[in-house]
Short mmCIF file of C-alpha atoms and ligand atoms in Angstrom, two decimals:
data_model
loop_
_atom_site.label_atom_id
_atom_site.label_comp_id
_atom_site.label_asym_id
_atom_site.label_seq_id
_atom_site.Cartn_x
_atom_site.Cartn_y
_atom_site.Cartn_z
CA MET R 173 -0.04 0.06 0.02
CA ASP R 174 3.05 2.19 0.62
CA ARG R 175 3.95 1.94 -2.80
CA ILE R 176 0.70 3.21 -3.95
CA ASP R 177 0.41 5.84 -1.55
CA ASN R 178 3.93 6.92 -3.01
CA GLN R 179 2.39 6.39 -6.48
CA LYS R 180 -0.48 8.57 -5.84
CA LYS R 181 1.82 11.40 -4.43
CA VAL R 182 3.91 11.44 -7.50
CA LEU R 183 0.98 11.32 -9.49
CA LYS R 184 -0.21 14.29 -7.69
CA ILE R 185 3.00 16.25 -8.43
CA LEU R 186 2.94 15.45 -11.72
CA PHE R 187 -0.60 16.57 -12.14
CA PHE R 188 0.18 19.85 -10.71
CA VAL R 189 3.24 20.33 -12.68
CA LEU R 190 1.37 19.62 -15.94
CA VAL R 191 -1.40 21.83 -14.96
CA ALA R 192 0.97 24.45 -14.20
CA ILE R 193 2.96 23.98 -17.44
CA ALA R 194 -0.22 23.96 -19.29
CA SER R 195 -1.27 27.35 -17.44
CA VAL R 196 2.13 28.90 -18.54
CA VAL R 197 1.73 27.83 -22.13
CA THR R 198 -1.82 29.03 -22.24
CA VAL R 199 -0.93 32.42 -20.87
CA LEU R 200 1.81 32.81 -23.44
CA PHE R 201 -0.59 31.27 -26.37
CA ILE R 202 -3.07 34.13 -25.43
CA ILE R 203 -0.03 36.44 -25.79
CA HIS R 204 0.92 34.81 -29.02
CA ILE R 205 -2.77 35.13 -30.58
CA ILE R 206 -2.79 38.86 -29.38
CA ASN R 207 0.37 39.32 -31.39
CA VAL R 208 -0.53 37.57 -34.32
CA LYS R 209 -3.81 39.55 -34.33
CA LYS R 210 -1.98 42.74 -34.40
CA PHE R 211 0.67 41.55 -36.97
CA ASN R 212 -2.39 40.61 -39.08
CA GLU R 213 -4.11 44.04 -38.72
CA GLU R 214 -0.86 46.04 -39.33
CA TRP R 215 -1.08 47.93 -42.73
CA ARG R 216 2.46 48.13 -44.43
CA VAL R 217 3.36 50.39 -47.01
CA ILE R 218 5.81 50.07 -49.87
CA THR R 219 6.88 52.93 -52.17
CA PRO R 220 9.48 53.16 -54.91
CA GLU R 221 12.16 54.30 -52.08
CA SER R 222 11.34 51.23 -49.96
CA THR R 223 14.03 48.68 -49.41
CA SER R 224 11.77 45.85 -48.38
CA ALA R 225 11.86 42.67 -50.17
CA GLN R 226 8.97 41.10 -48.49
CA VAL R 227 6.18 42.49 -50.72
CA MET R 228 7.10 44.22 -54.03
CA VAL R 229 5.45 45.97 -56.84
CA ASP R 230 7.08 46.81 -60.26
CA ILE R 231 5.23 48.35 -62.99
CA HIS R 232 6.56 48.32 -66.52
CA PRO R 233 4.98 48.45 -70.19
CA ARG R 234 4.15 45.07 -71.27
CA GLY R 235 6.36 45.53 -74.16
CA GLY R 236 4.93 43.11 -77.17
CA VAL R 237 3.92 44.39 -80.43
CA THR R 238 0.26 44.51 -79.92
CA ASP R 239 0.77 46.06 -76.56
CA SER R 240 0.88 49.73 -77.88
CA TRP R 241 -1.22 51.36 -80.25
CA GLU R 242 -2.48 54.48 -81.72
CA LYS R 243 -5.94 55.77 -81.31
CA ASN R 244 -7.47 58.12 -83.83
CA ASN R 245 -11.24 58.21 -82.89
CA THR R 246 -10.56 59.66 -79.41
CA GLY R 247 -13.73 62.12 -80.05
CA LEU R 248 -11.31 64.65 -78.37
CA GLY R 249 -10.10 66.10 -81.68
CA LYS R 250 -6.53 64.71 -81.00
CA ILE R 251 -4.57 61.37 -81.65
CA LEU R 252 -3.66 59.31 -78.41
CA ASN R 253 -1.46 56.61 -77.95
CA ALA R 254 -2.18 53.44 -75.87
CA LYS R 255 0.31 51.27 -73.81
CA ILE R 256 -0.57 48.12 -71.72
CA TYR R 257 1.19 48.48 -68.31
CA GLU R 258 1.94 45.25 -66.33
CA MET R 259 1.90 45.96 -62.50
CA VAL R 260 3.44 42.90 -60.56
CA VAL R 261 2.80 42.41 -57.24
CA THR R 262 5.20 40.03 -55.79
CA ASN R 263 5.04 38.31 -52.34
CA ASN R 264 8.37 37.09 -51.08
CA ALA R 265 7.11 36.64 -47.33
CA HIS R 266 6.69 33.31 -45.76
CA THR R 267 2.96 34.20 -45.32
CA TYR R 268 -0.11 35.23 -47.27
CA VAL R 269 -0.94 39.03 -48.08
CA ASP R 270 -4.09 39.11 -46.87
CA ASP R 271 -5.13 42.46 -48.46
CA TRP R 272 -3.64 44.77 -50.25
CA ASN R 273 -3.91 47.82 -52.91
CA VAL R 274 -1.83 50.18 -55.07
CA ARG R 275 -2.31 53.74 -55.48
CA ILE R 276 -0.75 55.38 -58.65
CA ASN R 277 -0.19 59.15 -58.06
CA ILE R 278 -0.58 61.21 -61.63
CA THR R 279 2.24 63.39 -62.67
CA GLU R 280 1.59 63.95 -65.98
CA ASN R 281 -1.73 64.44 -68.11
CA CYS R 282 -2.99 61.11 -69.10
CA TYR R 283 -5.95 58.91 -69.53
CA LEU R 284 -6.96 56.03 -67.83
CA ASN R 285 -8.99 53.47 -70.26
CA ASN R 286 -9.01 49.98 -69.16
CA GLY R 287 -7.39 47.51 -66.47
CA TRP R 288 -7.95 43.78 -64.73
CA CYS R 289 -8.78 42.04 -62.55
CA GLY R 290 -10.03 44.44 -59.97
CA THR R 291 -11.69 47.77 -59.39
CA PHE R 292 -10.12 51.04 -60.21
CA GLU R 293 -10.95 53.88 -57.26
CA VAL R 294 -10.57 56.85 -59.14
CA HIS R 295 -9.93 60.34 -57.54
CA GLN R 296 -9.85 63.73 -59.85
CA PHE R 297 -9.31 67.19 -58.50
CA ALA R 298 -11.05 70.02 -60.21
CA ASP R 299 -9.54 73.38 -60.64
CA ASN R 300 -11.60 74.54 -57.70
CA GLY R 301 -10.32 71.56 -55.41
CA GLU R 302 -13.65 69.65 -55.75
CA GLU R 303 -12.72 66.23 -55.54
CA LEU R 304 -14.43 63.46 -57.55
CA VAL R 305 -14.23 59.91 -56.44
CA GLN R 306 -15.76 56.62 -58.26
CA THR R 307 -14.79 53.04 -57.88
CA LEU R 308 -15.25 51.40 -61.59
CA ASP R 309 -14.78 48.06 -63.03
CA LEU R 310 -13.15 49.09 -66.05
CA ARG R 311 -13.95 45.67 -67.97
CA ASN R 312 -17.57 46.11 -67.09
CA PHE R 313 -19.54 49.19 -66.58
CA ASP R 314 -22.41 51.31 -67.20
CA GLU R 315 -21.60 54.54 -68.98
CA ASN R 316 -24.35 56.11 -67.67
CA GLU R 317 -23.79 55.34 -63.87
CA ILE R 318 -20.19 57.01 -64.56
CA THR R 319 -19.96 60.10 -62.45
CA ILE R 320 -16.52 60.94 -62.59
CA ASN R 321 -15.06 62.90 -65.64
CA HIS R 322 -14.71 60.92 -68.82
CA HIS R 323 -15.05 60.52 -72.75
CA MET R 324 -15.94 57.86 -74.79
CA GLY R 325 -13.68 57.32 -77.78
CA GLY R 326 -15.65 55.01 -79.78
CA GLN R 327 -16.24 52.10 -77.60
CA ASP R 328 -13.24 52.95 -75.40
CA LEU R 329 -13.69 54.69 -72.02
CA LEU R 330 -11.25 57.59 -71.41
CA ILE R 331 -10.83 58.93 -67.81
CA PRO R 332 -8.69 62.20 -68.08
CA LEU R 333 -6.13 62.30 -64.96
CA TYR R 334 -3.94 65.29 -64.41
CA PRO R 335 -0.92 65.83 -62.00
CA GLY R 336 -2.31 65.41 -58.31
CA ASP R 337 -5.12 63.18 -59.62
CA TYR R 338 -4.55 59.22 -58.43
CA TYR R 339 -6.23 56.24 -58.76
CA ILE R 340 -5.82 53.06 -56.37
CA TYR R 341 -6.10 49.69 -57.83
CA HIS R 342 -8.13 47.16 -55.67
CA PRO R 343 -7.51 43.40 -56.18
CA ASP R 344 -10.35 41.11 -57.21
CA LEU R 345 -11.82 39.80 -54.06
CA THR R 346 -13.05 36.68 -55.56
CA GLU R 347 -10.85 33.75 -55.71
CA ALA R 348 -11.17 33.07 -59.62
CA THR R 349 -8.22 35.28 -60.06
CA GLY R 350 -6.13 34.61 -57.07
CA GLU R 351 -5.06 38.40 -56.52
CA VAL R 352 -6.30 38.04 -52.76
CA PRO R 353 -4.96 36.71 -50.95
CA ILE R 354 -1.44 36.41 -52.60
CA LYS R 355 0.16 33.16 -51.34
CA GLY R 356 3.79 33.20 -49.74
CA SER R 357 6.65 32.69 -52.16
CA GLU R 358 7.37 29.29 -50.93
CA ASP R 359 4.11 27.91 -52.87
CA MET R 360 6.04 29.55 -55.93
CA THR R 361 2.57 31.44 -56.91
CA GLY R 362 3.67 34.76 -54.80
CA GLU R 363 2.72 37.16 -57.59
CA SER R 364 -0.23 38.70 -59.06
CA ILE R 365 -0.05 40.51 -62.35
CA ILE R 366 -2.38 43.17 -63.05
CA GLY R 367 -2.72 44.69 -66.94
CA ILE R 368 -3.57 48.68 -67.03
CA ILE R 369 -4.24 50.28 -70.27
CA MET R 370 -3.25 54.14 -70.21
CA TYR R 371 -3.57 56.70 -73.10
CA SER R 372 -1.49 59.81 -73.47
CA SER R 373 -0.35 61.82 -76.08
CA SER R 374 3.54 60.46 -76.30
CA GLY R 375 1.89 56.86 -75.09
CA ASP R 376 4.24 56.63 -72.29
CA VAL R 377 2.85 57.54 -69.03
CA ASP R 378 4.86 57.94 -65.76
CA MET R 379 3.78 54.94 -63.31
CA SER R 380 6.73 55.35 -61.23
CA ASN R 381 5.02 57.06 -58.16
CA TYR R 382 3.12 54.41 -56.64
CA VAL R 383 2.19 53.32 -52.99
CA LEU R 384 1.79 49.79 -52.47
CA SER R 385 -0.35 49.00 -49.35
CA TYR R 386 -0.76 45.58 -47.85
CA ARG R 387 -1.67 43.49 -44.48
CA LEU R 388 0.13 40.20 -44.11
CA HIS R 389 -1.66 37.18 -42.70
CA LYS R 390 -0.37 34.24 -40.65
CA THR R 391 -2.07 31.83 -38.29
CA VAL R 392 -1.14 31.32 -34.71
CA TRP R 393 0.35 28.04 -36.15
CA ASP R 394 2.57 29.56 -38.61
CA GLY R 395 6.48 30.03 -38.20
CA ARG R 396 8.67 28.40 -35.50
CA VAL R 397 6.65 30.11 -32.65
CA GLY R 398 3.55 28.26 -34.12
CA LEU R 399 5.53 25.06 -34.45
CA ILE R 400 6.78 25.57 -30.64
CA PHE R 401 2.96 25.80 -29.67
CA ILE R 402 2.05 22.79 -31.61
CA ILE R 403 5.08 20.88 -29.95
CA ALA R 404 3.83 22.03 -26.57
CA PHE R 405 -0.17 21.44 -26.77
CA SER R 406 0.78 18.07 -28.47
CA SER R 407 3.06 16.95 -25.69
CA LEU R 408 0.47 18.19 -23.16
CA ALA R 409 -2.12 16.34 -24.74
CA VAL R 410 -0.09 13.22 -24.98
CA SER R 411 1.28 13.69 -21.14
CA SER R 412 -2.53 14.31 -19.86
CA ILE R 413 -3.36 10.65 -21.81
CA ILE R 414 -0.52 9.14 -20.02
CA LEU R 415 -1.09 10.55 -16.92
CA LEU R 416 -4.96 9.88 -16.59
CA THR R 417 -4.23 6.08 -17.89
CA ILE R 418 -1.58 5.74 -15.02
CA PHE R 419 -4.25 7.03 -12.64
CA ILE R 420 -6.87 4.97 -13.91
CA VAL R 421 -4.73 1.66 -13.76
CA SER R 422 -3.46 3.04 -10.30
CA VAL R 423 -6.92 3.23 -8.82
CA ARG R 424 -8.00 0.13 -9.99
CA PHE R 425 -4.80 -1.71 -9.05
CA GLU R 426 -5.35 -0.15 -5.29
CA GLU R 427 -9.01 -1.32 -5.21
CA ARG R 428 -8.03 -4.57 -6.24
CA ILE R 429 -5.07 -4.58 -3.39
CA ILE R 430 -7.85 -3.28 -0.77
CA SER R 431 -10.10 -5.73 -1.97
CA GLN R 432 -7.42 -8.78 -1.60
CA ASN R 433 -6.50 -7.56 1.87
CA ARG R 434 -10.06 -7.50 2.99
CA ILE R 435 -10.26 -11.19 2.16
CA LEU R 436 -6.63 -12.18 3.13
CA GLY R 437 -7.45 -10.23 6.54
CA GLY R 438 -10.95 -12.23 6.93
CA ALA R 439 -9.30 -15.41 5.97
CA LEU R 440 -6.35 -14.29 8.73
CA LYS R 441 -8.91 -13.56 11.22
CA VAL R 442 -10.63 -17.14 10.62
CA CYS R 443 -7.55 -18.85 11.13
CA CYS R 444 -6.20 -16.97 14.28
CA SER R 445 -9.91 -17.29 15.97
CA LEU R 446 -9.74 -21.02 15.30
CA ALA R 447 -6.16 -20.85 17.11
CA ASP R 448 -7.53 -18.78 19.78
CA SER R 449 -10.79 -20.77 20.44
CA ARG R 450 -8.69 -23.78 21.55
CA ASP R 451 -7.91 -21.88 24.84
CA TYR R 452 -10.70 -20.59 26.54
CA TYR R 453 -8.58 -18.24 28.22
CA SER R 454 -7.04 -16.50 24.86
CA LYS R 455 -10.24 -15.36 23.17
CA GLU R 456 -9.06 -12.70 20.49
CA HIS R 457 -5.39 -13.11 21.97
CA SER R 458 -3.85 -13.24 18.74
CA GLU R 459 -5.79 -10.13 17.36
CA ARG R 460 -4.74 -8.16 20.38
CA VAL R 461 -1.11 -9.50 19.90
CA ALA R 462 -1.31 -8.45 16.40
CA GLU R 463 -2.50 -4.75 17.27
CA TYR R 464 0.40 -4.58 20.07
CA SER R 465 2.93 -5.83 17.45
CA LYS R 466 1.88 -3.69 14.86
CA MET R 467 2.13 -0.58 17.43
CA ILE R 468 5.70 -1.67 18.23
CA ALA R 469 6.49 -1.78 14.67
CA GLU R 470 5.28 1.88 13.82
CA LYS R 471 7.10 3.06 17.33
CA ILE R 472 10.48 1.76 16.00
CA GLY R 473 9.97 3.38 12.51
CA MET R 474 8.78 0.98 10.20
CA ASP R 475 6.61 2.22 7.61
CA LYS R 476 2.96 1.40 7.17
CA SER R 477 3.55 -1.46 4.74
CA ASP R 478 5.90 -2.99 7.03
CA SER R 479 4.03 -2.52 9.98
CA ASP R 480 1.02 -4.37 8.07
CA VAL R 481 2.96 -7.37 7.45
CA VAL R 482 4.01 -7.32 11.09
CA TYR R 483 0.22 -7.45 12.01
CA ASN R 484 -0.42 -10.10 9.91
CA ALA R 485 2.38 -12.08 10.78
CA ALA R 486 1.61 -11.51 14.43
CA LEU R 487 -2.00 -12.51 13.97
CA LEU R 488 -0.98 -16.13 12.97
CA HIS R 489 1.86 -16.65 15.78
CA ASN R 490 -0.28 -19.14 17.66
CA ILE R 491 -1.88 -20.81 14.68
CA GLY R 492 0.15 -23.96 15.64
CA ASN R 493 -2.10 -24.36 19.06
CA THR R 494 -4.62 -26.14 16.31
CA PHE R 495 -2.28 -29.19 16.71
CA VAL R 496 -2.17 -28.93 20.60
CA SER R 497 -4.86 -30.66 22.35
CA GLU R 498 -7.53 -28.60 23.98
CA GLN R 499 -7.28 -30.59 27.40
CA VAL R 500 -3.38 -29.45 27.72
CA LEU R 501 -4.16 -25.83 26.41
CA ARG R 502 -7.13 -25.50 28.83
CA LYS R 503 -5.40 -26.98 31.79
CA LYS R 504 -5.54 -24.75 35.03
CA GLY R 505 -2.86 -26.54 37.10
CA LYS R 506 0.86 -26.97 36.21
CA LEU R 507 1.79 -28.72 33.22
CA THR R 508 3.65 -31.65 33.19
CA ARG R 509 7.04 -32.11 31.15
CA ASP R 510 5.28 -34.04 28.49
CA GLU R 511 2.31 -31.62 28.30
CA PHE R 512 5.01 -28.68 27.99
CA ALA R 513 6.42 -30.68 25.44
CA GLU R 514 3.41 -30.82 23.38
CA VAL R 515 2.71 -26.83 23.96
CA LYS R 516 6.08 -26.17 22.93
CA LYS R 517 5.42 -27.96 19.41
CA HIS R 518 2.59 -24.94 18.45
CA THR R 519 5.75 -23.25 17.10
CA LEU R 520 7.05 -25.68 15.02
CA LYS R 521 3.84 -26.95 13.80
CA GLY R 522 2.47 -23.28 13.11
CA ALA R 523 5.93 -22.67 10.89
CA GLU R 524 5.58 -25.57 8.98
CA ILE R 525 2.05 -24.57 7.85
CA LEU R 526 2.96 -20.90 7.46
CA LYS R 527 6.38 -21.56 5.69
CA GLU R 528 4.36 -22.59 2.66
CA ILE R 529 2.43 -19.19 2.63
CA LYS R 530 4.59 -16.77 0.52
CA GLU R 531 1.87 -14.20 0.83
CA ILE R 532 2.38 -13.36 4.47
CA PRO R 533 6.00 -13.09 4.95
CA LEU R 534 7.59 -13.42 8.22
CA ALA R 535 4.30 -15.29 9.59
CA ALA R 536 6.73 -18.54 10.07
CA GLU R 537 9.13 -16.54 11.70
CA ALA R 538 6.78 -15.21 14.02
CA ALA R 539 5.29 -18.33 14.86
CA LEU R 540 8.57 -20.58 15.21
CA TYR R 541 10.58 -18.05 17.12
CA HIS R 542 7.98 -15.88 19.46
CA HIS R 543 9.01 -18.39 22.43
CA GLU R 544 12.57 -17.56 22.03
CA LYS R 545 14.26 -15.54 24.72
CA PHE R 546 16.69 -12.68 24.25
CA ASP R 547 19.42 -14.45 26.41
CA GLY R 548 19.02 -17.93 24.30
CA THR R 549 16.97 -19.74 27.02
CA GLY R 550 13.63 -19.85 25.08
CA TYR R 551 12.24 -22.59 22.78
CA PRO R 552 12.49 -24.37 20.13
CA GLU R 553 16.04 -23.57 19.43
CA GLY R 554 17.43 -21.29 22.01
CA ARG R 555 18.32 -18.58 19.77
CA LYS R 556 19.60 -15.23 21.56
CA GLU R 557 19.55 -11.93 20.86
CA LYS R 558 19.56 -10.54 17.22
CA ASP R 559 19.59 -14.41 15.98
CA ILE R 560 16.05 -14.24 16.93
CA PRO R 561 14.10 -12.57 14.01
CA LEU R 562 12.74 -9.07 14.61
CA ILE R 563 9.47 -10.14 14.17
CA ALA R 564 9.66 -12.82 16.85
CA ARG R 565 11.26 -10.28 19.46
CA ILE R 566 8.57 -8.08 18.46
CA VAL R 567 5.70 -10.63 18.80
CA ALA R 568 7.42 -11.86 22.25
CA VAL R 569 7.23 -8.52 24.02
CA ALA R 570 3.46 -8.02 22.55
CA ASP R 571 2.42 -11.77 23.60
CA ALA R 572 3.87 -11.20 27.26
CA TYR R 573 1.86 -8.08 27.26
CA ASP R 574 -1.36 -9.70 26.43
CA ALA R 575 -0.79 -12.57 28.66
CA MET R 576 -0.04 -10.31 31.69
CA SER R 577 -2.87 -8.23 31.20
CA ASN R 578 -5.47 -11.06 31.07
CA ASP R 579 -6.37 -13.50 33.24
CA ARG R 580 -4.81 -16.81 32.88
CA PRO R 581 -6.03 -20.60 34.33
CA TYR R 582 -3.00 -20.33 36.80
CA ARG R 583 -3.07 -16.58 37.89
CA ASN R 584 -4.88 -13.47 37.49
CA LYS R 585 -3.99 -10.42 35.37
CA LEU R 586 -1.10 -8.22 36.77
CA MET R 587 -1.79 -4.30 37.33
CA ARG R 588 -0.28 -2.07 35.19
CA GLU R 589 2.78 -1.02 37.27
CA GLN R 590 3.61 -4.92 37.74
CA ILE R 591 3.48 -5.68 34.18
CA ARG R 592 5.97 -2.47 33.63
CA GLU R 593 8.22 -4.07 36.46
CA GLU R 594 7.97 -7.29 34.77
CA PHE R 595 9.11 -6.02 31.60
CA ILE R 596 11.97 -4.07 32.92
CA LYS R 597 13.33 -7.05 35.30
CA ASN R 598 13.13 -9.13 32.14
CA ARG R 599 14.73 -6.31 29.83
CA GLY R 600 17.63 -8.02 28.09
CA THR R 601 17.28 -11.43 29.53
CA GLN R 602 13.68 -12.77 28.33
CA PHE R 603 12.89 -9.49 25.75
CA ASP R 604 15.08 -7.48 23.72
CA PRO R 605 15.51 -4.31 25.42
CA GLU R 606 14.84 -2.21 22.51
CA ILE R 607 11.57 -3.57 22.01
CA VAL R 608 10.90 -3.39 25.66
CA THR R 609 11.83 0.29 25.62
CA ALA R 610 9.46 1.00 22.49
CA PHE R 611 6.75 -0.92 24.28
CA LEU R 612 7.00 0.91 27.61
CA ASP R 613 7.00 4.02 25.65
CA ILE R 614 3.67 3.05 23.90
CA MET R 615 1.95 1.90 27.36
CA GLY R 616 2.89 5.34 28.40
CA GLU R 617 1.46 7.13 25.36
CA ARG R 618 -1.41 4.90 24.89
CA ASN R 619 -2.41 4.48 28.51
CA LEU R 620 -2.22 0.96 28.26
FE1 LIG N 1958 2.70 -19.17 21.67
#
């Protein structure tokens, strides 16, 4: 049982350690969630002067032979030249670009004609400072709904822009174009290419004045910190399962041990009652001797487990009495030599039975040697001092106390002081002096 108690203590300590670690990990994880949220909410800005290589924008003419042309029917009374520009947004961050847009600041007179795949938020400033703003899908618009300044050159929409005006490209939010989000570069899909058609007199439009705004997006499990939390939570989960399993097994094991001990205890009591019942004067003698023996065991420092072993062994010390005739056991007068020889046999007989029962260690030694005396004058072997097993030296003192404190066929019980005197007188001769000292202390403490 001591081992189970120790196991329980260890389990309890492990449980508290686990709870402490889980609490710390949870607090750190909450801090991590807050940091990730901040990270995801932060708008980052890239201009041509920026040196960040994480997310970049590059705007250049597409350069194919069909990517620039001349337009006569502008409806403006002048010829304009068109050019397709490519706006490439590249994501070299190892995470998603969750949201982004590109602002193009106009530095020369030009016209915005078309663009894909997203929408264009156009800002025009009139001479009086009035601002016209409209967001348009240039591939799919209704001319009647356009409220900003514009012309139609045949089928072509021409939105005039002057220095100071600007437009913001907003990517397509549907999954069809893959513009939002732009995956990280590890997937080799980290870019989005936007086409923009600009008109101007020369055919070249300055597109170098831009501002890319974007937000990165990562999950709490991304990156090295995310991996550490995955490992930490997995380890905690596995440890909890292991601990819970050990706890359940240990509880069941304890229940079984308790049940077995109950059965064993019951069986032992039946056996010792059988032995005691043969002697009218020693009813419950064995049980009391077992109790006193256990007290001594605890007093001399044995743990609970060893004290229980002492109790069970002491309980059976007189089991050999079942082989001694009741006549002799209950005789009131002095025993003859032969009768005493028969009584003595109870030690040998008891040991003979008990040595086969390994589940009750020390019982055979208790039965065999409990009538040995410390000075070697006892029976059956005449062992002395420490040659007498400790269990037998303990039982001898307990046995003597019970005999002296109860009436016997040949004498009445002794008074408390007489018993103490007997023990003191026989300390070192009949009894182990250390055990006597321990028992005298017990008598004092428990008022025996
Ligand atoms: Fe005995």
